[in-house]
PDB file of C-alpha atoms in Angstrom:
ATOM      1  CA  MET A1499      93.628  -8.636 179.039  1.00 51.00           C
ATOM      2  CA  ARG A1500      90.705 -10.130 177.236  1.00 62.00           C
ATOM      3  CA  TYR A1501      88.370  -7.782 178.928  1.00 62.00           C
ATOM      4  CA  GLU A1502      90.459  -4.863 177.648  1.00 76.00           C
ATOM      5  CA  HIS A1503      90.454  -6.312 174.092  1.00 75.00           C
ATOM      6  CA  LYS A1504      86.726  -6.543 174.120  1.00 86.00           C
ATOM      7  CA  ARG A1505      86.423  -3.109 175.268  1.00 92.00           C
ATOM      8  CA  TRP A1506      88.663  -1.795 172.458  1.00 92.00           C
ATOM      9  CA  ARG A1507      86.447  -3.954 169.886  1.00 92.00           C
ATOM     10  CA  SER A1508      83.279  -2.217 171.281  1.00 92.00           C
ATOM     11  CA  ALA A1509      85.081   1.208 170.970  1.00 92.00           C
ATOM     12  CA  LEU A1510      86.006   0.582 167.483  1.00 93.00           C
ATOM     13  CA  GLU A1511      82.541  -0.576 166.630  1.00 93.00           C
ATOM     14  CA  ALA A1512      81.076   2.651 167.995  1.00 94.00           C
ATOM     15  CA  TYR A1513      83.565   4.639 165.814  1.00 94.00           C
ATOM     16  CA  ARG A1514      82.567   2.711 162.819  1.00 94.00           C
ATOM     17  CA  MET A1515      79.020   3.375 163.395  1.00 94.00           C
ATOM     18  CA  ALA A1516      79.630   6.998 163.690  1.00 95.00           C
ATOM     19  CA  THR A1517      81.245   6.918 160.148  1.00 94.00           C
ATOM     20  CA  HIS A1518      77.764   6.059 158.904  1.00 93.00           C
ATOM     21  CA  PHE A1519      76.349   9.045 160.237  1.00 92.00           C
ATOM     22  CA  ASP A1520      79.124  11.465 159.499  1.00 93.00           C
ATOM     23  CA  ALA A1521      81.863  10.392 157.035  1.00 94.00           C
ATOM     24  CA  THR A1522      83.540  13.550 156.738  1.00 94.00           C
ATOM     25  CA  ASN A1523      85.025  13.639 160.386  1.00 94.00           C
ATOM     26  CA  ALA A1524      88.762  12.952 160.001  1.00 95.00           C
ATOM     27  CA  GLN A1525      89.083  12.519 163.786  1.00 94.00           C
ATOM     28  CA  THR A1526      86.628   9.618 163.809  1.00 96.00           C
ATOM     29  CA  PHE A1527      88.911   7.912 161.130  1.00 96.00           C
ATOM     30  CA  MET A1528      92.108   8.971 163.258  1.00 95.00           C
ATOM     31  CA  GLU A1529      90.314   7.062 166.230  1.00 95.00           C
ATOM     32  CA  ILE A1530      89.773   4.025 164.292  1.00 96.00           C
ATOM     33  CA  GLY A1531      93.293   3.926 163.033  1.00 96.00           C
ATOM     34  CA  ARG A1532      94.690   4.403 166.566  1.00 94.00           C
ATOM     35  CA  ILE A1533      92.674   1.714 168.226  1.00 95.00           C
ATOM     36  CA  SER A1534      93.292  -0.722 165.315  1.00 95.00           C
ATOM     37  CA  TYR A1535      97.074   0.034 165.678  1.00 93.00           C
ATOM     38  CA  ILE A1536      97.707   0.620 169.268  1.00 92.00           C
ATOM     39  CA  HIS A1537      95.343  -1.695 170.979  1.00 92.00           C
ATOM     40  CA  LEU A1538      94.214  -4.387 168.570  1.00 93.00           C
ATOM     41  CA  SER A1539      97.386  -4.739 166.363  1.00 93.00           C
ATOM     42  CA  GLU A1540      95.302  -4.805 163.301  1.00 95.00           C
ATOM     43  CA  TYR A1541      97.715  -2.761 161.068  1.00 96.00           C
ATOM     44  CA  GLN A1542      96.140  -2.942 157.543  1.00 95.00           C
ATOM     45  CA  GLN A1543      92.940  -1.665 159.206  1.00 96.00           C
ATOM     46  CA  ALA A1544      94.728   1.141 160.818  1.00 96.00           C
ATOM     47  CA  LEU A1545      96.331   2.002 157.681  1.00 96.00           C
ATOM     48  CA  ASP A1546      93.192   2.174 155.865  1.00 97.00           C
ATOM     49  CA  ALA A1547      91.741   4.434 158.447  1.00 97.00           C
ATOM     50  CA  TYR A1548      94.725   6.759 158.560  1.00 96.00           C
ATOM     51  CA  THR A1549      94.578   7.086 154.677  1.00 95.00           C
ATOM     52  CA  LYS A1550      90.736   8.063 154.938  1.00 97.00           C
ATOM     53  CA  ALA A1551      91.947  10.663 157.637  1.00 96.00           C
ATOM     54  CA  PHE A1552      94.534  12.070 155.335  1.00 92.00           C
ATOM     55  CA  GLU A1553      91.994  12.454 152.558  1.00 94.00           C
ATOM     56  CA  LEU A1554      89.682  14.333 154.962  1.00 96.00           C
ATOM     57  CA  ASP A1555      92.399  16.471 156.785  1.00 94.00           C
ATOM     58  CA  PRO A1556      95.821  16.406 155.001  1.00 91.00           C
ATOM     59  CA  HIS A1557      97.326  18.637 157.631  1.00 90.00           C
ATOM     60  CA  ASN A1558      96.637  16.563 160.510  1.00 90.00           C
ATOM     61  CA  ILE A1559      99.976  16.051 162.252  1.00 91.00           C
ATOM     62  CA  GLU A1560      98.586  13.079 164.477  1.00 91.00           C
ATOM     63  CA  VAL A1561      97.810  11.085 161.321  1.00 92.00           C
ATOM     64  CA  TYR A1562     101.236  11.701 159.980  1.00 93.00           C
ATOM     65  CA  GLN A1563     102.885  10.598 163.296  1.00 92.00           C
ATOM     66  CA  ASN A1564     100.952   7.519 163.682  1.00 93.00           C
ATOM     67  CA  THR A1565     101.168   6.444 159.915  1.00 95.00           C
ATOM     68  CA  CYS A1566     104.998   7.076 160.260  1.00 94.00           C
ATOM     69  CA  ALA A1567     105.200   5.148 163.440  1.00 93.00           C
ATOM     70  CA  LEU A1568     103.089   2.077 161.901  1.00 95.00           C
ATOM     71  CA  LEU A1569     104.981   2.025 158.643  1.00 96.00           C
ATOM     72  CA  LEU A1570     108.278   2.006 160.492  1.00 94.00           C
ATOM     73  CA  GLN A1571     107.153  -0.829 162.680  1.00 93.00           C
ATOM     74  CA  LEU A1572     105.978  -2.692 159.625  1.00 95.00           C
ATOM     75  CA  GLU A1573     109.383  -2.073 158.008  1.00 95.00           C
ATOM     76  CA  ARG A1574     107.743  -0.352 154.919  1.00 97.00           C
ATOM     77  CA  PHE A1575     110.558   1.999 154.737  1.00 97.00           C
ATOM     78  CA  ASP A1576     110.053   3.746 151.558  1.00 97.00           C
ATOM     79  CA  GLU A1577     106.332   4.475 152.372  1.00 97.00           C
ATOM     80  CA  ALA A1578     107.409   5.585 155.820  1.00 97.00           C
ATOM     81  CA  LEU A1579     109.896   7.985 154.311  1.00 97.00           C
ATOM     82  CA  GLU A1580     107.556   9.437 151.921  1.00 96.00           C
ATOM     83  CA  THR A1581     105.089  10.024 154.777  1.00 95.00           C
ATOM     84  CA  CYS A1582     107.774  11.920 156.659  1.00 94.00           C
ATOM     85  CA  GLU A1583     108.803  14.153 153.539  1.00 94.00           C
ATOM     86  CA  ARG A1584     105.275  14.990 153.029  1.00 92.00           C
ATOM     87  CA  ALA A1585     104.869  16.221 156.664  1.00 93.00           C
ATOM     88  CA  ILE A1586     108.224  17.950 156.594  1.00 91.00           C
ATOM     89  CA  SER A1587     107.217  19.657 153.271  1.00 91.00           C
ATOM     90  CA  GLN A1588     104.092  20.820 155.074  1.00 88.00           C
ATOM     91  CA  GLY A1589     105.959  22.130 157.999  1.00 85.00           C
ATOM     92  CA  LEU A1590     104.385  19.855 160.529  1.00 81.00           C
ATOM     93  CA  ASP A1591     106.440  19.367 163.647  1.00 75.00           C
ATOM     94  CA  HIS A1592     109.660  19.380 161.899  1.00 83.00           C
ATOM     95  CA  ALA A1593     111.846  18.116 164.716  1.00 90.00           C
ATOM     96  CA  GLN A1594     109.516  14.967 165.347  1.00 90.00           C
ATOM     97  CA  PHE A1595     109.506  13.945 161.545  1.00 94.00           C
ATOM     98  CA  MET A1596     113.368  14.711 161.066  1.00 94.00           C
ATOM     99  CA  ARG A1597     113.728  12.221 164.124  1.00 94.00           C
ATOM    100  CA  TYR A1598     111.395   9.596 162.144  1.00 94.00           C
ATOM    101  CA  ARG A1599     113.390  10.332 159.068  1.00 96.00           C
ATOM    102  CA  GLY A1600     116.584   9.548 160.966  1.00 97.00           C
ATOM    103  CA  GLN A1601     115.313   6.345 162.098  1.00 96.00           C
ATOM    104  CA  ILE A1602     114.065   5.331 158.646  1.00 97.00           C
ATOM    105  CA  LEU A1603     117.312   6.105 157.036  1.00 97.00           C
ATOM    106  CA  TYR A1604     119.089   4.295 159.798  1.00 97.00           C
ATOM    107  CA  GLU A1605     117.069   1.099 159.312  1.00 96.00           C
ATOM    108  CA  CYS A1606     117.918   1.394 155.556  1.00 97.00           C
ATOM    109  CA  LYS A1607     121.694   1.781 156.507  1.00 97.00           C
ATOM    110  CA  HIS A1608     121.799   5.156 154.964  1.00 98.00           C
ATOM    111  CA  TYR A1609     123.780   6.394 157.988  1.00 97.00           C
ATOM    112  CA  GLN A1610     125.161   9.688 156.781  1.00 96.00           C
ATOM    113  CA  GLU A1611     121.691  10.911 155.858  1.00 97.00           C
ATOM    114  CA  ALA A1612     120.404   9.526 159.081  1.00 98.00           C
ATOM    115  CA  CYS A1613     122.987  11.646 161.050  1.00 96.00           C
ATOM    116  CA  GLU A1614     121.975  14.739 159.251  1.00 96.00           C
ATOM    117  CA  SER A1615     118.363  14.102 160.094  1.00 96.00           C
ATOM    118  CA  TYR A1616     119.136  13.708 163.814  1.00 97.00           C
ATOM    119  CA  GLN A1617     121.239  16.833 163.645  1.00 96.00           C
ATOM    120  CA  ALA A1618     118.563  18.972 162.042  1.00 95.00           C
ATOM    121  CA  ALA A1619     116.053  17.719 164.735  1.00 95.00           C
ATOM    122  CA  LEU A1620     118.521  18.521 167.413  1.00 96.00           C
ATOM    123  CA  GLN A1621     118.929  22.064 166.072  1.00 95.00           C
ATOM    124  CA  ILE A1622     115.309  22.418 166.937  1.00 93.00           C
ATOM    125  CA  MET A1623     115.092  20.199 170.074  1.00 93.00           C
ATOM    126  CA  PRO A1624     118.753  20.275 171.584  1.00 93.00           C
ATOM    127  CA  LYS A1625     117.318  18.960 175.037  1.00 90.00           C
ATOM    128  CA  ASN A1626     115.882  15.766 173.586  1.00 90.00           C
ATOM    129  CA  ALA A1627     117.958  12.914 175.130  1.00 90.00           C
ATOM    130  CA  TYR A1628     116.495  10.282 172.721  1.00 90.00           C
ATOM    131  CA  LEU A1629     117.823  12.264 169.633  1.00 94.00           C
ATOM    132  CA  HIS A1630     121.224  12.550 171.273  1.00 94.00           C
ATOM    133  CA  LYS A1631     121.330   8.621 171.880  1.00 93.00           C
ATOM    134  CA  GLU A1632     120.097   7.993 168.351  1.00 95.00           C
ATOM    135  CA  GLU A1633     122.719  10.306 166.830  1.00 96.00           C
ATOM    136  CA  GLY A1634     125.188   8.419 168.840  1.00 95.00           C
ATOM    137  CA  ASP A1635     123.973   5.156 167.671  1.00 94.00           C
ATOM    138  CA  VAL A1636     124.719   6.460 164.157  1.00 97.00           C
ATOM    139  CA  PHE A1637     128.117   7.692 164.936  1.00 96.00           C
ATOM    140  CA  ARG A1638     128.997   4.434 166.365  1.00 93.00           C
ATOM    141  CA  LYS A1639     127.654   2.547 163.450  1.00 94.00           C
ATOM    142  CA  ILE A1640     129.966   4.644 161.136  1.00 95.00           C
ATOM    143  CA  GLY A1641     133.090   4.398 163.353  1.00 93.00           C
ATOM    144  CA  GLN A1642     133.058   7.851 164.510  1.00 94.00           C
ATOM    145  CA  LEU A1643     133.672   6.821 168.173  1.00 93.00           C
ATOM    146  CA  HIS A1644     134.670  10.225 169.729  1.00 93.00           C
ATOM    147  CA  ASP A1645     131.666  11.978 168.139  1.00 95.00           C
ATOM    148  CA  ALA A1646     129.394   8.920 169.490  1.00 93.00           C
ATOM    149  CA  ARG A1647     130.663   9.234 172.936  1.00 92.00           C
ATOM    150  CA  ASN A1648     130.057  12.940 172.916  1.00 93.00           C
ATOM    151  CA  ALA A1649     126.497  12.210 171.645  1.00 94.00           C
ATOM    152  CA  TYR A1650     125.810   9.673 174.284  1.00 91.00           C
ATOM    153  CA  GLU A1651     127.317  12.003 176.979  1.00 91.00           C
ATOM    154  CA  HIS A1652     124.957  14.660 175.791  1.00 91.00           C
ATOM    155  CA  ALA A1653     122.061  12.177 176.111  1.00 90.00           C
ATOM    156  CA  LEU A1654     123.040  11.492 179.636  1.00 86.00           C
ATOM    157  CA  GLU A1655     123.364  15.176 180.406  1.00 86.00           C
ATOM    158  CA  THR A1656     119.864  16.077 179.077  1.00 86.00           C
ATOM    159  CA  TYR A1657     118.334  13.012 180.537  1.00 79.00           C
ATOM    160  CA  SER A1658     119.451  14.106 183.882  1.00 71.00           C
ATOM    161  CA  SER A1659     118.463  17.808 183.514  1.00 66.00           C
ATOM    162  CA  ALA A1660     115.019  16.801 182.244  1.00 58.00           C
ATOM    163  CA  GLN A1661     114.724  14.532 185.338  1.00 57.00           C
ATOM    164  CA  MET A1662     113.426  11.673 183.175  1.00 63.00           C
ATOM    165  CA  HIS A1663     112.376   8.538 184.829  1.00 70.00           C
ATOM    166  CA  ASP A1664     113.341   5.735 182.697  1.00 75.00           C
ATOM    167  CA  PRO A1665     116.360   3.938 184.302  1.00 78.00           C
ATOM    168  CA  SER A1666     116.641   1.571 181.417  1.00 83.00           C
ATOM    169  CA  PHE A1667     117.348   4.394 179.163  1.00 81.00           C
ATOM    170  CA  ARG A1668     120.163   5.723 181.546  1.00 80.00           C
ATOM    171  CA  ASP A1669     121.519   2.193 182.045  1.00 85.00           C
ATOM    172  CA  GLU A1670     121.796   1.609 178.335  1.00 85.00           C
ATOM    173  CA  ILE A1671     123.750   4.826 177.682  1.00 86.00           C
ATOM    174  CA  ASN A1672     126.067   3.960 180.692  1.00 84.00           C
ATOM    175  CA  ARG A1673     126.619   0.517 179.307  1.00 85.00           C
ATOM    176  CA  ILE A1674     127.375   1.968 175.748  1.00 87.00           C
ATOM    177  CA  LEU A1675     129.617   4.551 177.051  1.00 87.00           C
ATOM    178  CA  LYS A1676     131.749   2.156 179.033  1.00 88.00           C
ATOM    179  CA  LYS A1677     132.185  -0.017 175.890  1.00 85.00           C
ATOM    180  CA  LEU A1678     132.984   3.010 173.872  1.00 85.00           C
ATOM    181  CA  ASN A1679     135.739   4.313 176.520  1.00 84.00           C
ATOM    182  CA  ARG A1680     137.097   0.895 176.451  1.00 84.00           C
ATOM    183  CA  MET A1681     137.334   1.046 172.726  1.00 80.00           C
ATOM    184  CA  LEU A1682     138.704   4.424 172.536  1.00 84.00           C
ATOM    185  CA  ARG A1683     141.508   3.417 175.233  1.00 83.00           C
ATOM    186  CA  ASP A1684     142.470   0.541 172.895  1.00 76.00           C
ATOM    187  CA  LEU A1685     143.053   2.738 169.745  1.00 69.00           C
TER     188      LEU A1685
END
């Protein structure tokens, strides 16, 4: 692990040196942000690099995605939502950012708006098992158990048809469905 960390440090230094030769390359700052965020957990450095990448290339979808994910992880929900809204207004990968928007709103306990975001994303990506699962989470949270069960069943169907290989996802959905079915029987 220590060797990996050292390699990422070296890569980061190489990208930093590259900015001295060409400070106008958004992709270089994108890579500094990605390495800082994903591999070194240096979040402020990552945000600073993403901010510079935004300045240089305000339509770079990857910068928006990584910035949203990082801000969501840091629980800086207002900034994450603002980043999502900016990406959506520019027409960048609408489904992915509607999903991020749903996650942010869910974390902020704005469940109805979160549900609307997931449903908008599902209009574009109806075969996304994770979106169905997240929609089910919202329905379950607001007490719409029948809708939750339907969403989770769709998640399992799309999971199976996509031949996904994440048994923990399937197991989690099955566990939730068992619990929901018990709750619905008891109504």
